[in-house]
Coordinates of C-alpha atoms and ligand atoms in Angstrom, one line a residue:
X179 CA -36.8 -36.4 -52.4
X180 CA -38.4 -35.8 -49.0
X181 CA -35.2 -36.1 -47.2
X182 CA -33.2 -33.5 -49.9
X183 CA -36.2 -31.3 -49.2
X184 CA -35.5 -31.2 -45.4
X185 CA -31.8 -30.6 -46.1
X186 CA -32.2 -27.8 -48.1
X187 CA -35.1 -26.0 -45.8
X188 CA -32.2 -26.7 -43.1
X189 CA -29.8 -25.0 -45.7
X190 CA -32.4 -22.4 -46.1
X191 CA -32.6 -21.4 -42.1
X192 CA -28.9 -22.6 -40.5
X193 CA -28.5 -18.7 -40.5
X194 CA -25.8 -17.3 -38.8
X195 CA -27.4 -16.8 -36.0
X196 CA -28.9 -20.7 -35.9
X197 CA -25.2 -22.1 -36.6
X198 CA -24.6 -19.8 -33.6
X199 CA -26.7 -21.6 -31.5
X200 CA -25.8 -24.9 -33.1
X201 CA -22.3 -24.6 -32.2
X202 CA -23.3 -23.2 -28.4
X203 CA -24.9 -27.1 -28.2
X204 CA -22.4 -28.8 -29.2
X205 CA -20.2 -26.9 -27.0
X206 CA -22.5 -27.0 -23.9
X207 CA -22.9 -31.0 -25.4
X208 CA -18.9 -31.2 -24.7
X209 CA -18.8 -29.5 -21.9
X210 CA -21.5 -32.0 -20.0
X211 CA -19.0 -34.5 -20.6
X212 CA -15.6 -33.0 -19.6
X213 CA -15.9 -33.6 -15.9
X214 CA -17.1 -36.9 -15.9
X215 CA -14.4 -37.9 -18.5
X216 CA -12.1 -35.8 -16.1
X217 CA -10.9 -33.9 -19.1
X218 CA -10.4 -30.7 -17.0
X219 CA -6.5 -30.1 -14.9
X220 CA -5.5 -27.5 -12.9
X221 CA -2.5 -25.0 -13.8
X222 CA -0.9 -23.3 -11.1
X223 CA 0.9 -19.0 -11.6
X224 CA 3.2 -18.6 -8.5
X225 CA 2.0 -15.6 -6.7
X226 CA 5.1 -14.0 -5.5
X227 CA 5.9 -11.8 -2.4
X228 CA 7.9 -8.9 -4.0
X229 CA 10.3 -7.4 -1.6
X230 CA 12.1 -10.8 -0.7
X231 CA 11.2 -12.4 -4.0
X232 CA 10.1 -15.4 -3.0
X233 CA 6.6 -17.6 -4.2
X234 CA 4.0 -17.5 -1.3
X235 CA 1.2 -19.3 -3.3
X236 CA -0.3 -19.6 -5.9
X237 CA -3.7 -19.4 -8.5
X238 CA -5.1 -22.2 -9.4
X239 CA -6.4 -21.4 -13.1
X240 CA -8.9 -24.1 -14.9
X241 CA -7.5 -25.8 -18.6
X242 CA -9.9 -27.7 -20.4
X243 CA -8.2 -30.3 -23.0
X244 CA -11.9 -31.1 -24.9
X245 CA -10.7 -34.5 -27.2
X246 CA -12.5 -32.5 -30.7
X247 CA -11.2 -28.9 -29.6
X248 CA -8.1 -29.2 -28.3
X249 CA -7.4 -26.7 -25.4
X250 CA -9.9 -24.6 -24.7
X251 CA -9.1 -21.4 -22.6
X252 CA -11.4 -20.8 -19.7
X253 CA -12.8 -17.2 -21.5
X254 CA -14.3 -19.7 -24.0
X255 CA -16.4 -22.0 -22.0
X256 CA -16.5 -20.5 -18.3
X257 CA -19.1 -18.0 -19.7
X258 CA -21.1 -20.9 -21.0
X259 CA -20.6 -22.9 -18.4
X260 CA -22.4 -20.3 -16.0
X261 CA -25.1 -20.0 -18.3
X262 CA -25.7 -23.6 -18.0
X263 CA -25.3 -23.9 -14.3
X264 CA -22.7 -26.2 -15.3
X265 CA -20.7 -23.6 -13.2
X266 CA -21.2 -25.2 -10.1
X267 CA -20.3 -29.0 -10.7
X268 CA -17.5 -27.6 -12.4
X269 CA -15.8 -25.2 -9.4
X270 CA -16.8 -27.6 -6.9
X271 CA -14.1 -29.8 -8.9
X272 CA -11.5 -26.7 -8.8
X273 CA -12.3 -25.9 -5.4
X274 CA -11.5 -30.1 -4.7
X275 CA -8.4 -30.1 -6.8
X276 CA -6.6 -27.3 -5.6
X277 CA -7.6 -27.8 -2.2
X278 CA -6.1 -31.3 -3.0
X279 CA -2.5 -30.3 -4.5
X280 CA -1.7 -27.6 -1.9
X281 CA -1.6 -29.8 1.0
X282 CA 1.0 -30.9 -0.5
X283 CA 2.9 -28.3 -0.4
X284 CA 5.0 -26.4 2.4
X285 CA 2.8 -24.9 5.0
X286 CA 3.7 -21.4 4.5
X287 CA 2.2 -22.0 0.5
X288 CA -0.9 -20.4 -0.2
X289 CA -3.7 -21.6 -3.1
X290 CA -6.2 -19.0 -4.9
X291 CA -9.5 -20.4 -6.6
X292 CA -11.8 -18.2 -8.8
X293 CA -15.2 -18.5 -7.7
X294 CA -17.1 -16.7 -11.0
X295 CA -20.2 -13.7 -9.7
X296 CA -22.8 -17.1 -11.5
X297 CA -20.8 -19.7 -9.5
X298 CA -21.3 -17.5 -6.3
X299 CA -25.2 -16.9 -6.6
X300 CA -26.0 -21.1 -6.9
X301 CA -26.8 -23.0 -4.5
X302 CA -23.5 -25.0 -3.1
X303 CA -21.0 -22.4 -3.0
X304 CA -20.6 -23.0 1.5
X305 CA -20.9 -26.4 1.1
X306 CA -18.2 -27.0 -1.5
X307 CA -16.0 -24.5 0.2
X308 CA -16.7 -25.8 3.7
X309 CA -16.1 -30.0 1.9
X310 CA -13.1 -29.1 -0.1
X311 CA -11.5 -28.0 3.1
X312 CA -12.7 -31.0 5.2
X313 CA -11.9 -34.0 2.9
X314 CA -8.1 -32.6 2.3
X315 CA -7.3 -31.1 5.8
X316 CA -6.2 -28.0 4.4
X317 CA -5.5 -25.4 6.9
X318 CA -8.5 -23.1 5.8
X319 CA -6.2 -20.2 6.3
X320 CA -4.6 -21.3 3.3
X321 CA -7.4 -21.1 0.8
X322 CA -8.1 -17.9 -1.0
X323 CA -11.2 -16.9 -3.1
X324 CA -11.4 -14.6 -6.1
X325 CA -14.2 -13.1 -6.7
X326 CA -15.1 -10.2 -9.2
X327 CA -16.7 -7.5 -8.9
X328 CA -19.4 -8.5 -10.3
X329 CA -20.8 -10.6 -7.3
X330 CA -21.5 -7.6 -5.7
X331 CA -23.2 -6.0 -8.4
X332 CA -26.5 -8.0 -7.4
X333 CA -28.5 -8.8 -4.4
X334 CA -26.2 -6.8 -2.5
X335 CA -27.4 -7.8 1.5
X336 CA -27.9 -11.9 0.6
X337 CA -23.8 -11.2 -1.3
X338 CA -22.4 -9.7 1.5
X339 CA -24.2 -12.4 3.8
X340 CA -22.6 -15.0 2.2
X341 CA -18.8 -13.6 1.1
X342 CA -18.8 -13.0 5.1
X343 CA -20.7 -16.7 6.0
X344 CA -17.9 -18.2 3.6
X345 CA -14.9 -16.3 5.0
X346 CA -16.0 -17.7 8.8
X347 CA -14.7 -21.3 7.0
X348 CA -11.2 -19.1 7.8
X349 CA -10.4 -18.9 4.2
X350 CA -9.5 -15.3 2.9
X351 CA -10.9 -13.5 0.1
X352 CA -9.7 -11.6 -2.7
X353 CA -10.9 -8.6 -5.1
X354 CA -10.0 -9.5 -9.0
X355 CA -9.5 -7.3 -11.6
X356 CA -9.6 -4.7 -9.2
X357 CA -10.4 -1.1 -11.8
X358 CA -12.7 -2.6 -14.4
X359 CA -16.1 -2.9 -12.5
X360 CA -18.6 -0.7 -11.8
X361 CA -18.5 1.0 -9.2
X362 CA -14.9 -0.8 -7.5
X363 CA -14.6 2.0 -4.2
X364 CA -18.0 1.3 -3.3
X365 CA -17.0 -2.9 -3.2
X366 CA -14.2 -1.6 -1.2
X367 CA -16.4 0.0 1.4
X368 CA -18.9 -2.3 1.3
X369 CA -16.3 -5.9 2.4
X370 CA -13.1 -6.2 3.5
X371 CA -11.6 -8.2 1.3
X372 CA -8.1 -10.0 2.2
X373 CA -6.1 -8.8 -0.8
X374 CA -7.1 -6.6 -4.5
X375 CA -5.5 -8.0 -7.3
X376 CA -4.7 -5.0 -9.4
X377 CA -6.1 -5.7 -13.2
X378 CA -3.6 -6.7 -15.8
X379 CA -4.4 -3.6 -18.3
X380 CA -3.0 -1.2 -15.6
X381 CA 0.1 -2.8 -15.0
X382 CA 0.8 -3.4 -19.2
X383 CA 0.9 0.3 -19.9
X384 CA 3.0 0.4 -16.6
X385 CA 6.3 2.9 -17.4
X386 CA 4.8 3.8 -20.9
X387 CA 1.6 5.8 -19.6
X388 CA 1.8 8.0 -16.6
X389 CA -1.9 7.9 -16.0
X390 CA -1.7 3.8 -15.0
X391 CA 1.3 5.0 -13.0
X392 CA -0.7 7.3 -11.2
X393 CA -3.5 5.0 -10.7
X394 CA -1.5 1.8 -9.5
X395 CA 0.4 4.6 -6.8
X396 CA -3.4 5.4 -5.8
X397 CA -5.2 1.6 -5.7
X398 CA -1.6 0.6 -4.2
X399 CA -2.3 3.7 -1.2
X400 CA -5.9 2.9 -0.5
X401 CA -4.9 -0.8 -0.3
X402 CA -2.1 0.9 2.7
X403 CA -5.1 2.7 3.8
X404 CA -7.5 -0.4 4.3
X405 CA -4.2 -2.7 5.7
X406 CA -5.1 -4.6 2.8
X407 CA -2.5 -7.0 0.6
X408 CA -2.2 -5.3 -3.0
X409 CA -1.3 -7.9 -5.6
X410 CA -0.5 -6.5 -9.4
X411 CA -1.5 -9.4 -11.9
X412 CA 0.2 -9.9 -15.5
X413 CA 3.4 -8.5 -14.6
X414 CA 5.8 -8.9 -17.7
X415 CA 8.8 -6.8 -17.7
X416 CA 11.6 -5.6 -15.0
X417 CA 10.2 -2.2 -15.5
X418 CA 7.3 -2.7 -14.1
X419 CA 8.0 -5.1 -11.4
X420 CA 10.7 -2.4 -9.9
X421 CA 8.1 0.7 -10.5
X422 CA 5.7 -2.1 -8.7
X423 CA 8.3 -2.3 -5.9
X424 CA 8.8 1.6 -5.6
X425 CA 5.2 1.8 -5.1
X426 CA 5.3 -0.5 -2.3
X427 CA 2.7 -3.2 -3.8
X428 CA 3.5 -6.5 -1.7
X429 CA 2.2 -8.7 -4.3
X430 CA 3.1 -9.7 -7.6
X431 CA 1.9 -12.0 -10.4
X432 CA 3.3 -12.6 -13.9
X433 CA 4.8 -14.2 -16.5
X434 CA 8.1 -13.0 -15.7
X435 CA 7.7 -14.8 -12.4
X436 CA 6.1 -17.7 -13.5
X437 CA 3.6 -18.8 -16.5
X438 CA 0.4 -21.0 -15.5
X439 CA 2.0 -24.1 -14.8
X440 CA 0.6 -28.0 -14.4
X441 CA 1.1 -29.2 -10.9
X442 CA 4.3 -31.2 -11.0
X443 CA 6.1 -27.9 -13.0
X444 CA 5.1 -25.8 -9.5
X445 CA 6.4 -28.1 -7.2
X446 CA 9.8 -27.8 -8.7
X447 CA 9.3 -24.0 -8.9
X448 CA 8.9 -23.7 -5.3
X449 CA 11.1 -26.9 -4.4
X450 CA 14.4 -24.4 -6.0
X451 CA 13.4 -22.1 -3.8
X452 CA 13.2 -24.3 -0.2
X453 CA 16.8 -25.3 -1.9
X454 CA 18.0 -21.8 -2.3
Ligands
C2E51 P1 -7.4 -14.0 -13.7 O1 -8.7 -14.7 -12.6 O2 -7.8 -12.8 -13.6 O3 -6.7 -15.1 -13.7 C1 -5.4 -14.2 -14.4 C2 -5.4 -14.4 -16.0 O4 -4.0 -13.5 -16.6 C3 -4.9 -15.9 -16.3 O5 -5.4 -16.2 -17.8 C4 -3.4 -16.3 -16.6 O6 -2.8 -17.2 -17.2 C5 -3.4 -15.0 -17.2 N1 -2.1 -13.9 -17.2 C6 -1.3 -14.4 -15.7 N2 0.0 -13.9 -16.0 C7 0.1 -13.3 -17.1 C8 0.8 -12.3 -17.6 O7 2.2 -11.4 -17.0 N3 0.4 -11.8 -18.9 C9 -0.4 -12.2 -20.0 N4 -0.9 -11.4 -20.7 N5 -1.3 -13.5 -18.8 C10 -1.5 -13.0 -17.7 P2 -6.2 -17.7 -18.0 O8 -6.1 -19.1 -17.7 O9 -7.0 -17.5 -19.4 O10 -7.5 -17.0 -17.6 C11 -8.9 -16.0 -17.5 C12 -9.6 -16.2 -16.6 O11 -10.6 -17.3 -16.8 C13 -9.3 -16.1 -15.0 O12 -9.0 -14.1 -15.3 C14 -10.7 -16.4 -14.7 O13 -11.8 -14.8 -14.4 C15 -11.1 -17.0 -15.4 N6 -10.5 -18.5 -14.7 C16 -9.2 -19.4 -15.0 N7 -9.9 -20.4 -14.1 C17 -11.2 -20.3 -13.6 C18 -12.2 -21.2 -12.5 O14 -10.9 -22.2 -12.3 N8 -12.6 -20.7 -11.9 C19 -13.6 -19.4 -12.8 N9 -14.7 -19.3 -12.0 N10 -12.7 -18.7 -13.8 C20 -11.7 -19.0 -14.7
MG52 MG1 -7.8 -14.6 -10.3
MG53 MG1 -7.8 -11.5 -12.1
MG54 MG1 -9.5 -12.1 -14.9

């Protein structure tokens, strides 16, 4: 029968690559629905001033609960959101939601939002940042955009002009995952970041690997010379925190201090401090 034959042909061509394409298309379809269906949430990971131990803000991290898939980690869907351009709408939602939350927090707390390289190049980012600030009334200096080195990889003049334009709104710009890119120091020369986040990869082996220790010391030294704030990502142990404090790292983030958590839990987290 024709139907049977069609099925057989399909199986014949359903090579591994084909399977992957189909899976991709299915994920893309789910992703397209997710925003309208309200399947995204933001979690907030506390950012801590290391010398005082006080929370100074949070990084907003995107969480997707897909009915058919459960929790899908950002690393599994952001690349596809970028390829399909969906990241523009998702990113606009993220900015809006993060600002909407942060404006209900005490004035001294900031919020950091990740902006991917593709998002940066798509039209509408400036407008999305401006709109999030305008509609929520968040003081611009309480919003920080975390960009990765990928942002500066291409179209440098245009990108720098865009970074300047966004910063003139009054928001801060942090370099995320510092040290993992291909020309980390070059980017520091080209743009004056407000903060440099030392990649978790260097923090993980602190105290075990003398090279990591030397690198962290050097990076903290560079930030100090530049007058930029340093944030160490992925701090999990007391030893790591002690070493970072000794090196003069101003700010930390990591499971030792707090995992990314729902907005309600972050509220409890900072309320404890205010009560103390
Ligand atoms: P990132 O911006 O470098 O975020 C830090 C990641 O490290 C987060 O993973 C966080 O949960 C994890 N982390 C924090 N502290 C620790 C620790 O002590 N130990 C360990 N093992 N991990 C820790 P997450 O939430 O899975 O996000 C992964 C990446 O996805 C982010 O890396 C960021 O590049 C991207 N991402 C997340 N949310 C967004 C978003 O709203 N927009 C964009 N464009 N990218 C996002
Ligand atoms: Mg980040
Ligand atoms: Mg990072
Ligand atoms: Mg990262």
